[in-house]
XYZ file of C-alpha atoms in Angstrom:
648
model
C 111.958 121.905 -48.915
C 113.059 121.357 -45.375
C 112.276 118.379 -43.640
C 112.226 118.090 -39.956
C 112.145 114.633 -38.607
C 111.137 113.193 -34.909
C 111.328 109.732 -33.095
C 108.464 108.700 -31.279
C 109.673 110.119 -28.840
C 109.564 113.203 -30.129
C 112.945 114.354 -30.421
C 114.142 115.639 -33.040
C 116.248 113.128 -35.287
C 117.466 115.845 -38.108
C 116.973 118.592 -40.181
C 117.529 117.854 -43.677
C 117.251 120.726 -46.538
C 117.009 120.333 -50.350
C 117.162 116.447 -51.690
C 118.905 113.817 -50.082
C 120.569 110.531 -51.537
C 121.189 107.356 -49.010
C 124.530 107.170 -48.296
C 126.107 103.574 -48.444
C 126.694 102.055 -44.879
C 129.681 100.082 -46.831
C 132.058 99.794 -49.710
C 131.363 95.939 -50.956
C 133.367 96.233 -53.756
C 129.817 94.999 -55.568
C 128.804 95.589 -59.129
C 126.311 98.288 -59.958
C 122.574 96.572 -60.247
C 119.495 98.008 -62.032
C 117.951 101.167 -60.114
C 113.864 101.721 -61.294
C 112.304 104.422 -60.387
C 108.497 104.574 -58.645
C 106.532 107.232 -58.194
C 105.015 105.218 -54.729
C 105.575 102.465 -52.867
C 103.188 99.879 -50.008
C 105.621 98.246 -47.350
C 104.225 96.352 -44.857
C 106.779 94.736 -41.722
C 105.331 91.884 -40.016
C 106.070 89.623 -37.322
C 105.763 88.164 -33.789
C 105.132 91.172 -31.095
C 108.565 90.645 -29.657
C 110.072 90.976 -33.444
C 110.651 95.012 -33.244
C 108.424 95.235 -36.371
C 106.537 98.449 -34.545
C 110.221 100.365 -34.396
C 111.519 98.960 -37.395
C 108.389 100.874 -39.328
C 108.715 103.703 -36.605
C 112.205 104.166 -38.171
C 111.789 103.344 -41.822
C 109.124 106.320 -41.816
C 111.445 108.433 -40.243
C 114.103 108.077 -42.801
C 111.383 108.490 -45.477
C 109.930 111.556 -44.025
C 113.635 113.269 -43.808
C 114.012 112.357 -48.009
C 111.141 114.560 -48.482
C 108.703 111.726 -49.456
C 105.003 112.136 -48.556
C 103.934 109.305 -46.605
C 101.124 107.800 -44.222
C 101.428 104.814 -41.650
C 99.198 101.992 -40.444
C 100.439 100.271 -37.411
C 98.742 97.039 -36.411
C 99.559 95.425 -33.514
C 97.839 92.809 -30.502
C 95.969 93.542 -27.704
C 97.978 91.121 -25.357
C 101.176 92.917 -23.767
C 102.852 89.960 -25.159
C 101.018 87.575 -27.041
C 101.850 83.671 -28.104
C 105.057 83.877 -29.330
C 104.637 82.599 -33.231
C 100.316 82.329 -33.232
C 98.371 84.255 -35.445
C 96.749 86.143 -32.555
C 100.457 87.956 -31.789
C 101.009 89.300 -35.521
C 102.371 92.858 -35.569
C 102.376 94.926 -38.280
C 103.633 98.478 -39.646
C 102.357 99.532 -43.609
C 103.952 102.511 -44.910
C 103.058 104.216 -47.831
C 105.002 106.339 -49.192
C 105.519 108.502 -53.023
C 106.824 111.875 -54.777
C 103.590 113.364 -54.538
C 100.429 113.882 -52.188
C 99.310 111.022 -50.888
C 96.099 110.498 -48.147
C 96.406 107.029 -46.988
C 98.240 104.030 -45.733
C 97.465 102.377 -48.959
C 95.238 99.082 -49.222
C 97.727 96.379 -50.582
C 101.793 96.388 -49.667
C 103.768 96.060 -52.754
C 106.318 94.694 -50.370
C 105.918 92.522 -47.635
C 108.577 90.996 -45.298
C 107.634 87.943 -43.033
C 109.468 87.414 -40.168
C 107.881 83.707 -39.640
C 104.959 81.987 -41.007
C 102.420 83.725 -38.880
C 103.362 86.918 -40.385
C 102.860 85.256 -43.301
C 99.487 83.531 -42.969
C 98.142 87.056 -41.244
C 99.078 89.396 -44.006
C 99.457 87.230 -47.654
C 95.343 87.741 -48.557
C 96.102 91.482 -48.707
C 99.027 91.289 -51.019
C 98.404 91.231 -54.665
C 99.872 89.199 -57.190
C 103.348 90.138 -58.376
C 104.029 91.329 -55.192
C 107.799 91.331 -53.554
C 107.487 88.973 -50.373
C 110.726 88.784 -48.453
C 110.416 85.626 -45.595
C 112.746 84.930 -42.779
C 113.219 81.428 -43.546
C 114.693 80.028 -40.673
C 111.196 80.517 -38.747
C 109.677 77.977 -41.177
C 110.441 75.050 -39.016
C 107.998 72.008 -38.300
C 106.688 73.879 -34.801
C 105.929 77.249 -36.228
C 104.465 75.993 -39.066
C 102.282 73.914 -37.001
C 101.001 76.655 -34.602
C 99.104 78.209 -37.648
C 98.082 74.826 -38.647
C 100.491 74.253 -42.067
C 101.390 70.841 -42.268
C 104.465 71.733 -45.184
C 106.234 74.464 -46.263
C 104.216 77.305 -48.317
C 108.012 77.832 -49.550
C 107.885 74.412 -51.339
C 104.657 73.642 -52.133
C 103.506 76.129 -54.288
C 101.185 78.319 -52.690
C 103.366 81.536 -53.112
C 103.943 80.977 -57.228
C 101.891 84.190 -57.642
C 104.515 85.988 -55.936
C 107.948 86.901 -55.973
C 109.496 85.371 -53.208
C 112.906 86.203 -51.502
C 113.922 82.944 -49.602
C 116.320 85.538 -46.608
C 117.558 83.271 -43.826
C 117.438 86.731 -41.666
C 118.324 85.140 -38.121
C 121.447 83.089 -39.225
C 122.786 86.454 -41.237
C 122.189 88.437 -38.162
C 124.300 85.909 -35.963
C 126.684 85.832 -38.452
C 127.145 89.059 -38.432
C 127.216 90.218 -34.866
C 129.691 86.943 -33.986
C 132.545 89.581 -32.866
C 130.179 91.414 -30.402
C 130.333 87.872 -28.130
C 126.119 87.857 -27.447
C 124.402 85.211 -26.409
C 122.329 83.649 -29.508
C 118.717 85.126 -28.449
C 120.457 88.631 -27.665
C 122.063 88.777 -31.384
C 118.593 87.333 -32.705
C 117.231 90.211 -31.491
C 118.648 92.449 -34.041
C 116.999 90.568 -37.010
C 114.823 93.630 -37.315
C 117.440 96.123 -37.829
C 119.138 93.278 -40.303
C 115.631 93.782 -42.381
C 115.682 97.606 -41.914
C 119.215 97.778 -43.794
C 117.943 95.642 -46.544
C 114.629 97.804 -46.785
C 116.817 100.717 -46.640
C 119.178 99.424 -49.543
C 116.482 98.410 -51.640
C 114.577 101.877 -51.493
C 117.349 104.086 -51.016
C 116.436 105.227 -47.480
C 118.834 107.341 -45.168
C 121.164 105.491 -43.068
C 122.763 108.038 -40.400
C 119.382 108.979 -38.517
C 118.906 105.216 -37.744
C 122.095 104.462 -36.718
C 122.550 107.522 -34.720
C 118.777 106.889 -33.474
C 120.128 103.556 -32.338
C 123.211 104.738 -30.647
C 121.083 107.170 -28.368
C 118.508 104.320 -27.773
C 121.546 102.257 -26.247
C 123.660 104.846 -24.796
C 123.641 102.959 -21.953
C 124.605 99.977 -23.938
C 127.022 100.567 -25.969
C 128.136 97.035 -27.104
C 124.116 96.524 -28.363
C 124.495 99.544 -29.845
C 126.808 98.874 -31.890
C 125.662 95.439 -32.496
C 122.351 96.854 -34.085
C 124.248 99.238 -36.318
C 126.212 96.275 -37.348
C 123.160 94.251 -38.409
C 121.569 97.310 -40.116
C 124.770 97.862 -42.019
C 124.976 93.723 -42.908
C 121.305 93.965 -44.517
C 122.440 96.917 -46.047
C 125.251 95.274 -47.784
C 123.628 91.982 -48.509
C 121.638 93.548 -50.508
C 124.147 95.063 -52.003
C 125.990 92.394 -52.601
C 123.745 89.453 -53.192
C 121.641 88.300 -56.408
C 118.452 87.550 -55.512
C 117.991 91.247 -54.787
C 119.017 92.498 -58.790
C 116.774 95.498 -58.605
C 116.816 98.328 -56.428
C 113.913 101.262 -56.261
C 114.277 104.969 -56.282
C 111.127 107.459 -54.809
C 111.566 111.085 -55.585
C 111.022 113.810 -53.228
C 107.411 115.233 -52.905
C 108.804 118.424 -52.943
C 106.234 119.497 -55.549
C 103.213 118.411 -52.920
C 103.668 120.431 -50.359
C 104.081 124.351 -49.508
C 107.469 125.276 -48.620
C 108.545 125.202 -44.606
C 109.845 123.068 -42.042
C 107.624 119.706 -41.691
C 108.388 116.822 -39.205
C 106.771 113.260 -39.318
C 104.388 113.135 -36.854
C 101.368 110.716 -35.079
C 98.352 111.773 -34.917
C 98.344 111.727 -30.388
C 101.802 113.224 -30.598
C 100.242 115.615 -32.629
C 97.165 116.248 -30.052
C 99.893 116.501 -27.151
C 101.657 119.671 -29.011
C 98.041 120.875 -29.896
C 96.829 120.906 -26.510
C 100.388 122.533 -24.944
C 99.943 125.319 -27.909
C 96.517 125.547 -26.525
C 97.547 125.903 -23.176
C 100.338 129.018 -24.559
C 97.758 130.807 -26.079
C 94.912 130.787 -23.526
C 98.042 132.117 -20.864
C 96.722 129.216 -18.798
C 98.442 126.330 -17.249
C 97.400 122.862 -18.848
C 96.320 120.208 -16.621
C 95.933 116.693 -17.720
C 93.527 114.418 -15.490
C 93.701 111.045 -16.855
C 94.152 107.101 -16.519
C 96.307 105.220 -18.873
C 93.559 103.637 -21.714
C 94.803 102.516 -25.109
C 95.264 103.545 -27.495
C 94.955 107.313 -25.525
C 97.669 106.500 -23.380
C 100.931 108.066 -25.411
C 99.182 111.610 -24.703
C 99.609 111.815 -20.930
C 102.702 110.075 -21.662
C 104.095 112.916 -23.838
C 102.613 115.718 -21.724
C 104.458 114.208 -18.818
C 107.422 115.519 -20.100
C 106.377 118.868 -20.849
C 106.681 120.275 -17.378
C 108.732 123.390 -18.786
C 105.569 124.850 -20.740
C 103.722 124.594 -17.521
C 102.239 121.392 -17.986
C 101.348 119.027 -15.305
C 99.753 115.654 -15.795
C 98.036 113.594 -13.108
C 97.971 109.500 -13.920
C 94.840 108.734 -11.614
C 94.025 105.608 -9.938
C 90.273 105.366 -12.128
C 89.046 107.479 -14.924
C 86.439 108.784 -12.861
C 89.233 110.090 -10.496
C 91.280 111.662 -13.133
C 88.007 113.182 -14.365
C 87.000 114.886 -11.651
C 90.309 116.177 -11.154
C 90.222 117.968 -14.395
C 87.127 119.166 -13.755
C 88.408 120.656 -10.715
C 91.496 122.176 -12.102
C 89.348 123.545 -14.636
C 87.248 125.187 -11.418
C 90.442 126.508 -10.909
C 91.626 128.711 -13.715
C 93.430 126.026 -16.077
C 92.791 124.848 -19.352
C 91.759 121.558 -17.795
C 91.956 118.099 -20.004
C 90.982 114.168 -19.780
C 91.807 111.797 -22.533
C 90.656 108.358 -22.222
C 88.839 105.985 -24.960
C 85.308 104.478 -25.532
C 85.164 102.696 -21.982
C 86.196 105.325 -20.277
C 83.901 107.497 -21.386
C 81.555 105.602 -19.738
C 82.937 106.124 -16.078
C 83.925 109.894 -17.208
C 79.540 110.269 -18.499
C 78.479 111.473 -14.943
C 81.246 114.134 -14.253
C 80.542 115.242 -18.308
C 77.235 116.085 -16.802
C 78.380 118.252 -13.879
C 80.462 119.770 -15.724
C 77.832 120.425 -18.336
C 75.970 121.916 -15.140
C 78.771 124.147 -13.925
C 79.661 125.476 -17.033
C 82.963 125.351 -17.137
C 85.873 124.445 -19.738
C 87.194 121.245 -19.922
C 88.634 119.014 -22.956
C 87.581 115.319 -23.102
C 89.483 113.154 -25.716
C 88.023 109.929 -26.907
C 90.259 108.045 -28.710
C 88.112 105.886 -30.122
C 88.555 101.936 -30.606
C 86.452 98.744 -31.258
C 83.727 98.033 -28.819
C 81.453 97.261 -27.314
C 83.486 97.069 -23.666
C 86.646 96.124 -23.726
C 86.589 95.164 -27.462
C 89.210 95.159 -29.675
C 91.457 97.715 -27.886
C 94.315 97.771 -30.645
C 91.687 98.499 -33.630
C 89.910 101.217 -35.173
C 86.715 102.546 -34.863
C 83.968 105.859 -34.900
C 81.548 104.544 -32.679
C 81.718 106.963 -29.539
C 80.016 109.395 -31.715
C 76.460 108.718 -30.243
C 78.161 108.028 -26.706
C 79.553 112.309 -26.828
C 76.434 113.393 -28.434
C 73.925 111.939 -25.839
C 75.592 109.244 -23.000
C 74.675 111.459 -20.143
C 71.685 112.188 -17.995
C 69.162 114.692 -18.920
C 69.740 117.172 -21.108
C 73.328 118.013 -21.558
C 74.347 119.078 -24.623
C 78.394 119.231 -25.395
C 80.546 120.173 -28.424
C 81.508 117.164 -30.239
C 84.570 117.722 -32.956
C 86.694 115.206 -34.580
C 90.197 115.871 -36.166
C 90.421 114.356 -39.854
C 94.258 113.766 -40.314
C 97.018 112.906 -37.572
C 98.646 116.319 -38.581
C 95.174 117.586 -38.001
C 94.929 116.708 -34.363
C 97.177 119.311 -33.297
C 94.413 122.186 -35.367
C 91.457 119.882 -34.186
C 92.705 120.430 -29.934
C 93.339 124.339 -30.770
C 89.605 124.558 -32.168
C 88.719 122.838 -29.393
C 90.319 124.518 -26.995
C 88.524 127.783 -28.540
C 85.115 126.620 -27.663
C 85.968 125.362 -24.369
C 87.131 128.365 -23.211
C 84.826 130.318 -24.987
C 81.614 129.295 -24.115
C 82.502 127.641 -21.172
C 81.415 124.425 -21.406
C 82.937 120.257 -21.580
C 83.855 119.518 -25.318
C 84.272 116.284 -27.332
C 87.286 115.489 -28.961
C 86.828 112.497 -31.553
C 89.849 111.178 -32.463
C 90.655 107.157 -33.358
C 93.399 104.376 -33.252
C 93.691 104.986 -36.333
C 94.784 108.640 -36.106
C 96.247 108.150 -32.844
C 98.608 106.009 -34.240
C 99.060 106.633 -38.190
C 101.676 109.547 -38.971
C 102.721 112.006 -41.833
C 104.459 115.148 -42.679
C 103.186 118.038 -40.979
C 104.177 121.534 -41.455
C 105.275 123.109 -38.159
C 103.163 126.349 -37.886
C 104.347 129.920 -37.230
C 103.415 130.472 -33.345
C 102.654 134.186 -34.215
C 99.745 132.603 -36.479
C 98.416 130.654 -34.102
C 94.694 131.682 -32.658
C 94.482 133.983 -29.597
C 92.630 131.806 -27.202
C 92.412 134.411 -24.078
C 89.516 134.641 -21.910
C 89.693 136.933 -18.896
C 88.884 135.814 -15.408
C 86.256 137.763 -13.279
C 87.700 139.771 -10.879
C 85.006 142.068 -9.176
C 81.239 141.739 -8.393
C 78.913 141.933 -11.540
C 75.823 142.787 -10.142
C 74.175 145.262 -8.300
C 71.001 145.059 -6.328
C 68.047 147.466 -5.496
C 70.136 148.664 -2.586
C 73.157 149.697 -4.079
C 74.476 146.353 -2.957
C 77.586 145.462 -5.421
C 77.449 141.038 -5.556
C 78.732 138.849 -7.410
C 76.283 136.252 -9.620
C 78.639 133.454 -11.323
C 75.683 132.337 -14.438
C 74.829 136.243 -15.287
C 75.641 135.928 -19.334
C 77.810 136.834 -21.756
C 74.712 138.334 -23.935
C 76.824 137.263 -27.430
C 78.045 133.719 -26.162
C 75.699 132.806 -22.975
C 78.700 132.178 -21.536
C 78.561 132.282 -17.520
C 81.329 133.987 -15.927
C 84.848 132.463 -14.993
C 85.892 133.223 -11.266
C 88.858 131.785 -9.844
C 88.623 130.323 -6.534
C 89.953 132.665 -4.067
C 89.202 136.004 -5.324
C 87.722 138.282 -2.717
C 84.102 138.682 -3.095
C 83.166 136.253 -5.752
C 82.734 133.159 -3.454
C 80.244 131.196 -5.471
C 78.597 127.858 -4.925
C 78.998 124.929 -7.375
C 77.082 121.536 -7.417
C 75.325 119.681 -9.536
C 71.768 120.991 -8.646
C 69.871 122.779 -10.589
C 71.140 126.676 -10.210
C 68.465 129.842 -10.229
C 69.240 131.778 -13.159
C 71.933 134.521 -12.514
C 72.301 133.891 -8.458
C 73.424 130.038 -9.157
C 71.224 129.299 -6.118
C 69.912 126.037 -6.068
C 66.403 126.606 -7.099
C 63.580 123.507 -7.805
C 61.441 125.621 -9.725
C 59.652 124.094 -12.448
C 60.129 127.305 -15.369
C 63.902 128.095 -13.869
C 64.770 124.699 -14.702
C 62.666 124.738 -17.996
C 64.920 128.152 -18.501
C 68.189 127.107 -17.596
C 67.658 124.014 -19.703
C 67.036 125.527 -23.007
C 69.452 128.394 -22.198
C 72.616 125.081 -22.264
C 71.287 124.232 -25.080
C 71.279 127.193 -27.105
C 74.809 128.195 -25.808
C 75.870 125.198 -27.645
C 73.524 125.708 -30.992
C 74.771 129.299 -30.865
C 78.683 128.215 -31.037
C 80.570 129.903 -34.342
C 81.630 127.203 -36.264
C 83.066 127.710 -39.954
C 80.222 126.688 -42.783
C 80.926 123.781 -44.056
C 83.654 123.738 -47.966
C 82.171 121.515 -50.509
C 84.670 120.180 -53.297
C 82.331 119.901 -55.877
C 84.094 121.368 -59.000
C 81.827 119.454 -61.859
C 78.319 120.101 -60.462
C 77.778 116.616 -59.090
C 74.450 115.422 -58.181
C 75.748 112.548 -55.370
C 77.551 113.776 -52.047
C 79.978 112.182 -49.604
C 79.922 113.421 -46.753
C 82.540 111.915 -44.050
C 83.714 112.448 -40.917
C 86.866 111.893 -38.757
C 89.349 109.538 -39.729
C 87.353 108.371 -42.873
C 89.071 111.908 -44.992
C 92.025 110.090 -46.592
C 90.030 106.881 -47.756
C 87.162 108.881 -48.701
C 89.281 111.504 -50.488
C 91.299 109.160 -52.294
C 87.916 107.049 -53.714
C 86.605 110.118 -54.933
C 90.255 110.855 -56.725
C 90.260 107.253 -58.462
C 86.609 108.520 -59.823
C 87.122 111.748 -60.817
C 90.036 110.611 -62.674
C 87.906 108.108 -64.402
C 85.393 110.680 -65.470
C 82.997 110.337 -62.845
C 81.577 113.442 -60.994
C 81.027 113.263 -57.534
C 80.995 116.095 -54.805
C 82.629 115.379 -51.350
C 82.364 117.507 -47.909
C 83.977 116.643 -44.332
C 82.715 117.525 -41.225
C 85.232 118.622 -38.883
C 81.879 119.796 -35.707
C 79.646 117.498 -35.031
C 77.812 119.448 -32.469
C 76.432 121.739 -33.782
C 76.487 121.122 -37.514
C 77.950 123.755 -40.057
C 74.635 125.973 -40.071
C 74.850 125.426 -43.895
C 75.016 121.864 -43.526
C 71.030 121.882 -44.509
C 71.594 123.238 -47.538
C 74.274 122.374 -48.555
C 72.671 118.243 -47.984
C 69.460 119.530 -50.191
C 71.686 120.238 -53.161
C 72.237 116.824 -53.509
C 70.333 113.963 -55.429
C 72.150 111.087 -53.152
C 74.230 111.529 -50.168
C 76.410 108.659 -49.259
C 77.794 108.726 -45.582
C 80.798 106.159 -44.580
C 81.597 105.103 -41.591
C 83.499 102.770 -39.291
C 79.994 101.862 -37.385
C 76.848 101.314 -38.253
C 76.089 104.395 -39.480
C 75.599 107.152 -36.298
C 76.558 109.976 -38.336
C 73.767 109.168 -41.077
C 71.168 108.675 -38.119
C 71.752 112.639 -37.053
C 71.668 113.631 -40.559
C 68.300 111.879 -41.418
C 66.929 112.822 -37.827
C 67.605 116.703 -38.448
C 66.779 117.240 -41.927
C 65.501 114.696 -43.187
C 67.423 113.776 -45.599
C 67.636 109.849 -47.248
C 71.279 110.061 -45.996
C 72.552 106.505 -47.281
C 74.997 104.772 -44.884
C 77.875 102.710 -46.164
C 79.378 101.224 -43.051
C 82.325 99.023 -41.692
C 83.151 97.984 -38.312
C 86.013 95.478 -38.469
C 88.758 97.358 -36.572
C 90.541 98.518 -39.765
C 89.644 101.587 -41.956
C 88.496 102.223 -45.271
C 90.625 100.899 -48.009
C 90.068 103.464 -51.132
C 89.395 100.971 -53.732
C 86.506 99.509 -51.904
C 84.982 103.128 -51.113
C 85.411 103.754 -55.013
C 83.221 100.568 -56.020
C 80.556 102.107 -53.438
C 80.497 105.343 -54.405
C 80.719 104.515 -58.503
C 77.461 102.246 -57.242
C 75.850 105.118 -55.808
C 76.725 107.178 -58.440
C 75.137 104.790 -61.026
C 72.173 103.845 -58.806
């Protein structure tokens, strides 16, 4: 298999073919220890937000993902730009989970987790099981740290952490110690304590080395003496674990070479995977892309990555208001591009009244929610689903939209395509539903031949379409598309289609404005079926035992809910499971398919929006099982619902 690996950034780190063995950063002269092998592994790095713990997981994963391991990531991290140093409120975090086969989420407890002070500790010990490895940075636990998360002693003394097994790591004085020839200040070399724990991570697990350090060289080109300084620290964890005896075990993680079909695959995040989506999008549609948009986590890394994509014709506009960068999308969609606005739930809000023109004009434009905790402002770090109501009905009147919602972070990037389809298709706003969770959480992802990719081509009117009693050749800009209602698509500036657009009520055909009662009653229920009438692929069932209960998920919720009904299926339950990819409209099998089914469980990270549409449309007793605490599913709690459902 060949394994393509990218920074965040997106450039590419390496290509790496066949299997690959860590190299070691150092000849210690140390004894060989024990090496056991796993078939998966939890990590989880945590520490204060200034503690690097976000690119220290960032480059773990890409090491992992150029070994050829399957993996999945969960990055936690604060709200506040920079939070209390040392409180509980400014824990970051970074879980990877990673194995030799197929794996479909972040996994729920860390086998591993490293502390880099005792609020990192406090934060994240409740989710680690017993037995666990739990590597601390014990220079942090000092009377004042301790007491900003309210320990009066030591949980290293006392014996709080028995049930685990603790590595005592004084990681800040190593990583002095080590850089003392590079002549930094103290809280410069402290600094690199992160890259200290990435070496040791790296030894114990038999990661890669040369991607990081060469990542690290390019980071600080500019700076060559920190360069070097963090390669040095990476290399002394490295070696210290190497070399010392606390660490007498080291872990090996085979390839998942097996899992997945053969090609070139690069780790990637699920916006970083929208971004690419949309510019392939934009290739096959032979129109420019235009991003209107104002900066909104956790949507923000899109217009960020499309920024630097000018050479595919992509140009990105960073507004002063999401209603700004809204309407100019809408505009450059008036004229002739494939026009986008990404934002999250809030901004959806200020975007709901230009949704509505453009429901009114008919014409194409992407709007990416990346959904997060609400309601308002939130919890604008965490995870959530509950925009779905908000796309389906937050707007004035009747104006119905396409709502889809990508279930993977590789899946983005198919997710923006299909949406891009319908867009231009039908000519109308659509809804994509993405999450923090997505939008942040990577993978493998195989890079796709571009010859394979959809043709998304729509052509432009160019001459009159109409002619009157009189011979009289005119142009009318909502005469239909019989097959797709679709109005037609004239770009401003073409002699003899001048056209007026507004957000009155148009006369059928002429786009006149017209107050009549039926022409409105018309026009109304014409929208509407353009959007019932949209192709969208029935909906797959994965039912191979004849089950008589249903999950039926949504977005995000595909690994956790996928890897429940694994864990029961393996213990001899049968249980079917489906995943809705459109929202708006439903698969038109979707009826059926629902009526098959004894019980149909529906989870969620609301309070169950998805189950209200279900039971609203066919009336179905469409039972919700629902969480809205900013995290997603963890698969062992979806199995005991399910098994419950299952056994009434």
């Amino acid at each position: 298999m060949t394994s393509q690996v990218s920074s965040p950034a997106g450039q590419a780190d390496e290509t790496v073919v066949g299997e690959q063995r860590a190299p070691r950063p150092g000849n210690t002269g140390a004894t060989e220890k024990e090496i056991r092998k796993l078939d998966r592994v939890i990590i989880r790095f945590a520490g204060d937000s200034g503690d690097g713990m976000q690119l220290t997981g960032d480059r773990f994963t890409s090491e992992t993902a150029s070994f050829g391991n399957d993996l999945s990531t969960l990055p936690n991290f604060p709200a506040e730009i920079r939070a209390p140093a040392g409180t509980l409120p400014g824990v970051s975090s970074f879980q990877l989970h990673f194995a030799d086969h197929d794996i479909l989420t972040p996994g729920d407890a860390p086998n591993v987790l490293v502390a880099m002070n005792p609020a990192a500790l406090k934060a994240n010990i409740a989710d680690v099981p017993r037995g666990a490895e739990v590597i601390v940075n014990t220079d942090e636990f000092t009377k004042r740290p301790m007491a900003k998360v309210g320990w009066t002693t030591s949980p290293l003394e006392d014996g709080s952490l028995e049930a685990y097994n603790v590595h005592r790591v004084p990681l800040t004085t190593l990583t002095i110690e080590a850089l003392k020839e590079f002549g930094l200040q103290r809280k410069e070399a402290e600094r690199s304590k992160n890259m200290f724990a990435l070496g040791l991570l790296s030894w114990m697990y038999h990661r890669p080395t040369e991607g990081t350090e060469a990542f690290l060289r390019r980071k600080f080109a500019r700076k060559p003496q920190i360069a070097e300084a963090n390669v040095a620290a990476f290399r002394a964890g490295w070696n210290f674990g190497e070399t010392t005896e606390d660490f007498a075990v080291s872990y090996e993680v085979a390839p998942a070479s097996k899992a997945f079909p053969t090609g070139t695959y690069r780790n990637i995040s699920g916006n970083l995977a929208l971004s690419y989506g949309l510019i392939a999008a934009s290739r096959q549609a032979d129109l420019p892309l235009y991003l209107g948009s104002y900066p909104i986590t956790p949507a923000s890394d899109i217009l960020h990555e499309l920024s630097r994509h000018k050479n595919f014709g992509v140009r990105t506009f960073q507004a002063e208001d999401e209603i700004a960068g809204i309407g100019a999308a809408l505009g450059a969609a008036f004229g002739g591009s494939l026009a986008v606005t990404t934002t999250s739930g809030p901004g959806v809000a200020l975007k709901s009244e230009t949704i509505g023109l453009a429901v009114s004009l008919e014409l194409p434009l992407l709007v990416v929610d990346i959904q997060r905790g609400g309601p308002s402002t939130g919890l604008p770090t965490k995870t959530e689903q509950a925009d779905l109501l908000q796309a389906m009905f937050g707007r004035n009147g009747e104006a119905p939209v396409p709502v889809l919602a990508p279930m993977t972070p590789a899946d983005c990037f198919d997710a923006a395509l299909d949406a891009a389809r319908i867009a231009l298709t039908y000519r109308t706003p659509v809804f994509l539903l993405s999450d923090g969770y997505l939008a942040n959480g990577s993978e493998p992802w195989r890079i796709p031949e571009t010859d394979l990719l959809p043709d998304l081509r729509v052509p432009f009117t160019t001459a009159p379409n109409q002619t009157l009693a009189d011979g009289t050749e005119v142009f009318w800009p909502y005469l239909r598309d019989p097959q797709t209602l679709a109005r037609p698509w004239a770009v401003p500036g073409t002699p003899g289609l001048e056209h007026r657009i507004g957000g009155i009520e148009k006369q059928d055909g002429t786009g006149n404005i017209s107050y009549d009662p039926a022409n409105h009653e018309f026009m109304v229920r014409t929208r509407q079926a353009k959007i019932d009438g949209i192709e969208v692929p029935d909906l797959a069932v994965d039912d191979p035992a004849g089950a008589r209960t249903l999950v039926l998920g949504w977005g995000s919720t595909y690994g956790p809910i996928t890897a429940a009904v694994r864990r029961l299926r393996a213990a001899g339950d049968t249980i079917a499971q489906a995943h809705l990819r459109h929202l708006n409209p439903f698969p038109k099998n979707l009826g059926e398919v629902l009526g098959r089914y004894d019980k149909v469980v529906v989870p969620e990270m609301n309070l169950g929006q998805l189950a209200l549409l279900l039971r609203a449309k066919y009336l179905v007793d469409a039972r919700s099982y629902n969480q809205v605490n900013g995290m997603p599913f963890k698969a062992e709690q979806l199995a005991t619902a399910l098994k419950e459902a299952i056994d009434g």
